[in-house]
């Protein structure tokens, strides 16, 4: 609810500021500090997180695009923990450019952590975003792209993905590391609205582009396969078929307000 609301000119300004700074010495120094903070937070926040399916990455090497369901500003730490366990020292994240305007320590991390800003400007996508993403993949890093596009807070269900993550995987000839985060309720309250929760990170079979197909064909088939895997993981984790009829239990740990008398 408190995300920055920027005008088109303000969006361009935060992108220009990022591009002007991200190859400077000051950025590199702050990046080391931001990564140290993130790694510490990752270990603390995921001290109870279980990781299942690491064996699916035994034959995966080099650059990869990681996809996962998106339900919390901190769920990327579970992905980071899993990819660290798989041997990836750094996890880059694609994040919309408005997040660069956040304030405080979150704003510091958004501007100096391993972020690849995403903007809707076609020139920026072609001239900057695509090359930045390609460079990170060519260096052998993992890049997290949330294909659901938006965060739905504490929402347990996987949502139908958008095609872009799979398009960039196809264009760069890299696999998609398919993930699904299960949310389990714990005893005790986090606050008046939510019980405590913990995560189970499910690493699913990787999805590969087919060199005999076009980038568009690959992106569509990879998207469909990834979604099928996430749906199957949801159904196995929660023991029920996926539907999009809403139930209060779809919001993990939620304590609904008492109805007014």
PDB file of N, CA and C in Angstrom, residues 90-129:
ATOM      1  N   UNK A  90      25.436 -15.593  -5.917  1.00  0.00           N
ATOM      2  CA  UNK A  90      24.670 -14.348  -6.036  1.00  0.00           C
ATOM      3  C   UNK A  90      23.360 -14.628  -6.749  1.00  0.00           C
ATOM      4  N   UNK A  91      22.322 -13.934  -6.293  1.00  0.00           N
ATOM      5  CA  UNK A  91      21.011 -13.997  -6.936  1.00  0.00           C
ATOM      6  C   UNK A  91      20.623 -12.586  -7.342  1.00  0.00           C
ATOM      7  N   UNK A  92      20.560 -12.343  -8.636  1.00  0.00           N
ATOM      8  CA  UNK A  92      20.076 -11.057  -9.138  1.00  0.00           C
ATOM      9  C   UNK A  92      18.554 -11.103  -9.247  1.00  0.00           C
ATOM     10  N   UNK A  93      17.928  -9.948  -9.034  1.00  0.00           N
ATOM     11  CA  UNK A  93      16.468  -9.897  -9.062  1.00  0.00           C
ATOM     12  C   UNK A  93      15.993  -8.809 -10.019  1.00  0.00           C
ATOM     13  N   UNK A  94      15.018  -9.149 -10.844  1.00  0.00           N
ATOM     14  CA  UNK A  94      14.357  -8.161 -11.684  1.00  0.00           C
ATOM     15  C   UNK A  94      13.271  -7.495 -10.851  1.00  0.00           C
ATOM     16  N   UNK A  95      13.307  -6.163 -10.803  1.00  0.00           N
ATOM     17  CA  UNK A  95      12.379  -5.415  -9.948  1.00  0.00           C
ATOM     18  C   UNK A  95      11.901  -4.177 -10.690  1.00  0.00           C
ATOM     19  N   UNK A  96      10.615  -3.865 -10.551  1.00  0.00           N
ATOM     20  CA  UNK A  96      10.091  -2.708 -11.275  1.00  0.00           C
ATOM     21  C   UNK A  96      10.768  -1.426 -10.794  1.00  0.00           C
ATOM     22  N   UNK A  97      10.901  -0.468 -11.696  1.00  0.00           N
ATOM     23  CA  UNK A  97      11.715   0.707 -11.424  1.00  0.00           C
ATOM     24  C   UNK A  97      11.170   1.559 -10.290  1.00  0.00           C
ATOM     25  N   UNK A  98       9.869   1.488 -10.000  1.00  0.00           N
ATOM     26  CA  UNK A  98       9.319   2.294  -8.906  1.00  0.00           C
ATOM     27  C   UNK A  98       9.924   1.907  -7.560  1.00  0.00           C
ATOM     28  N   UNK A  99      10.390   0.662  -7.430  1.00  0.00           N
ATOM     29  CA  UNK A  99      11.009   0.250  -6.164  1.00  0.00           C
ATOM     30  C   UNK A  99      12.304   1.007  -5.889  1.00  0.00           C
ATOM     31  N   UNK A 100      12.926   1.575  -6.918  1.00  0.00           N
ATOM     32  CA  UNK A 100      14.135   2.368  -6.719  1.00  0.00           C
ATOM     33  C   UNK A 100      13.853   3.645  -5.945  1.00  0.00           C
ATOM     34  N   UNK A 101      12.595   4.057  -5.881  1.00  0.00           N
ATOM     35  CA  UNK A 101      12.233   5.290  -5.178  1.00  0.00           C
ATOM     36  C   UNK A 101      11.851   5.045  -3.723  1.00  0.00           C
ATOM     37  N   UNK A 102      11.958   3.797  -3.260  1.00  0.00           N
ATOM     38  CA  UNK A 102      11.655   3.526  -1.858  1.00  0.00           C
ATOM     39  C   UNK A 102      12.658   4.233  -0.952  1.00  0.00           C
ATOM     40  N   UNK A 103      12.253   4.490   0.286  1.00  0.00           N
ATOM     41  CA  UNK A 103      13.072   5.231   1.230  1.00  0.00           C
ATOM     42  C   UNK A 103      13.700   4.290   2.259  1.00  0.00           C
ATOM     43  N   UNK A 104      14.607   4.838   3.053  1.00  0.00           N
ATOM     44  CA  UNK A 104      15.191   4.099   4.163  1.00  0.00           C
ATOM     45  C   UNK A 104      16.087   2.968   3.711  1.00  0.00           C
ATOM     46  N   UNK A 105      16.233   1.970   4.605  1.00  0.00           N
ATOM     47  CA  UNK A 105      17.149   0.866   4.303  1.00  0.00           C
ATOM     48  C   UNK A 105      16.637   0.006   3.156  1.00  0.00           C
ATOM     49  N   UNK A 106      15.298  -0.051   2.977  1.00  0.00           N
ATOM     50  CA  UNK A 106      14.770  -0.803   1.834  1.00  0.00           C
ATOM     51  C   UNK A 106      15.161  -0.111   0.540  1.00  0.00           C
ATOM     52  N   UNK A 107      15.074   1.219   0.526  1.00  0.00           N
ATOM     53  CA  UNK A 107      15.504   1.960  -0.648  1.00  0.00           C
ATOM     54  C   UNK A 107      16.985   1.777  -0.933  1.00  0.00           C
ATOM     55  N   UNK A 108      17.793   1.713   0.138  1.00  0.00           N
ATOM     56  CA  UNK A 108      19.225   1.462  -0.044  1.00  0.00           C
ATOM     57  C   UNK A 108      19.449   0.113  -0.711  1.00  0.00           C
ATOM     58  N   UNK A 109      18.747  -0.915  -0.238  1.00  0.00           N
ATOM     59  CA  UNK A 109      18.911  -2.250  -0.827  1.00  0.00           C
ATOM     60  C   UNK A 109      18.411  -2.275  -2.271  1.00  0.00           C
ATOM     61  N   UNK A 110      17.279  -1.626  -2.527  1.00  0.00           N
ATOM     62  CA  UNK A 110      16.738  -1.616  -3.890  1.00  0.00           C
ATOM     63  C   UNK A 110      17.703  -0.959  -4.874  1.00  0.00           C
ATOM     64  N   UNK A 111      18.447   0.033  -4.412  1.00  0.00           N
ATOM     65  CA  UNK A 111      19.344   0.766  -5.303  1.00  0.00           C
ATOM     66  C   UNK A 111      20.749   0.191  -5.374  1.00  0.00           C
ATOM     67  N   UNK A 112      21.113  -0.676  -4.419  1.00  0.00           N
ATOM     68  CA  UNK A 112      22.500  -1.123  -4.376  1.00  0.00           C
ATOM     69  C   UNK A 112      22.668  -2.628  -4.290  1.00  0.00           C
ATOM     70  N   UNK A 113      21.597  -3.372  -4.081  1.00  0.00           N
ATOM     71  CA  UNK A 113      21.692  -4.822  -4.077  1.00  0.00           C
ATOM     72  C   UNK A 113      21.762  -5.302  -5.521  1.00  0.00           C
ATOM     73  N   UNK A 114      21.736  -6.594  -5.734  1.00  0.00           N
ATOM     74  CA  UNK A 114      21.845  -7.130  -7.099  1.00  0.00           C
ATOM     75  C   UNK A 114      20.494  -7.052  -7.799  1.00  0.00           C
ATOM     76  N   UNK A 115      20.135  -5.830  -8.201  1.00  0.00           N
ATOM     77  CA  UNK A 115      18.842  -5.546  -8.815  1.00  0.00           C
ATOM     78  C   UNK A 115      19.039  -5.231 -10.300  1.00  0.00           C
ATOM     79  N   UNK A 116      18.124  -5.736 -11.125  1.00  0.00           N
ATOM     80  CA  UNK A 116      18.039  -5.344 -12.532  1.00  0.00           C
ATOM     81  C   UNK A 116      16.686  -4.659 -12.695  1.00  0.00           C
ATOM     82  N   UNK A 117      16.658  -3.331 -12.799  1.00  0.00           N
ATOM     83  CA  UNK A 117      15.375  -2.623 -12.857  1.00  0.00           C
ATOM     84  C   UNK A 117      14.622  -2.919 -14.153  1.00  0.00           C
ATOM     85  N   UNK A 118      13.307  -3.030 -14.022  1.00  0.00           N
ATOM     86  CA  UNK A 118      12.437  -3.263 -15.177  1.00  0.00           C
ATOM     87  C   UNK A 118      11.542  -2.052 -15.374  1.00  0.00           C
ATOM     88  N   UNK A 119      11.519  -1.550 -16.591  1.00  0.00           N
ATOM     89  CA  UNK A 119      10.638  -0.438 -16.952  1.00  0.00           C
ATOM     90  C   UNK A 119       9.930  -0.785 -18.248  1.00  0.00           C
ATOM     91  N   UNK A 120       8.777  -0.175 -18.461  1.00  0.00           N
ATOM     92  CA  UNK A 120       7.972  -0.499 -19.635  1.00  0.00           C
ATOM     93  C   UNK A 120       8.417   0.192 -20.909  1.00  0.00           C
ATOM     94  N   UNK A 121       9.422   1.058 -20.832  1.00  0.00           N
ATOM     95  CA  UNK A 121       9.884   1.801 -21.997  1.00  0.00           C
ATOM     96  C   UNK A 121      10.585   0.867 -22.981  1.00  0.00           C
ATOM     97  N   UNK A 122      10.096   0.732 -24.215  1.00  0.00           N
ATOM     98  CA  UNK A 122      10.712  -0.208 -25.170  1.00  0.00           C
ATOM     99  C   UNK A 122      12.182   0.081 -25.442  1.00  0.00           C
ATOM    100  N   UNK A 123      12.565   1.360 -25.496  1.00  0.00           N
ATOM    101  CA  UNK A 123      13.969   1.700 -25.736  1.00  0.00           C
ATOM    102  C   UNK A 123      14.834   1.221 -24.585  1.00  0.00           C
ATOM    103  N   UNK A 124      14.370   1.433 -23.359  1.00  0.00           N
ATOM    104  CA  UNK A 124      15.124   0.968 -22.193  1.00  0.00           C
ATOM    105  C   UNK A 124      15.240  -0.553 -22.200  1.00  0.00           C
ATOM    106  N   UNK A 125      14.138  -1.240 -22.508  1.00  0.00           N
ATOM    107  CA  UNK A 125      14.175  -2.698 -22.527  1.00  0.00           C
ATOM    108  C   UNK A 125      15.204  -3.214 -23.532  1.00  0.00           C
ATOM    109  N   UNK A 126      15.244  -2.600 -24.712  1.00  0.00           N
ATOM    110  CA  UNK A 126      16.148  -3.061 -25.768  1.00  0.00           C
ATOM    111  C   UNK A 126      17.596  -2.646 -25.503  1.00  0.00           C
ATOM    112  N   UNK A 127      17.792  -1.418 -25.045  1.00  0.00           N
ATOM    113  CA  UNK A 127      19.138  -0.862 -24.953  1.00  0.00           C
ATOM    114  C   UNK A 127      19.837  -1.189 -23.635  1.00  0.00           C
ATOM    115  N   UNK A 128      19.062  -1.323 -22.560  1.00  0.00           N
ATOM    116  CA  UNK A 128      19.676  -1.488 -21.245  1.00  0.00           C
ATOM    117  C   UNK A 128      19.263  -2.777 -20.544  1.00  0.00           C
ATOM    118  N   UNK A 129      17.958  -3.005 -20.421  1.00  0.00           N
ATOM    119  CA  UNK A 129      17.506  -4.154 -19.643  1.00  0.00           C
ATOM    120  C   UNK A 129      17.980  -5.473 -20.239  1.00  0.00           C
TER     121      UNK A 129
END
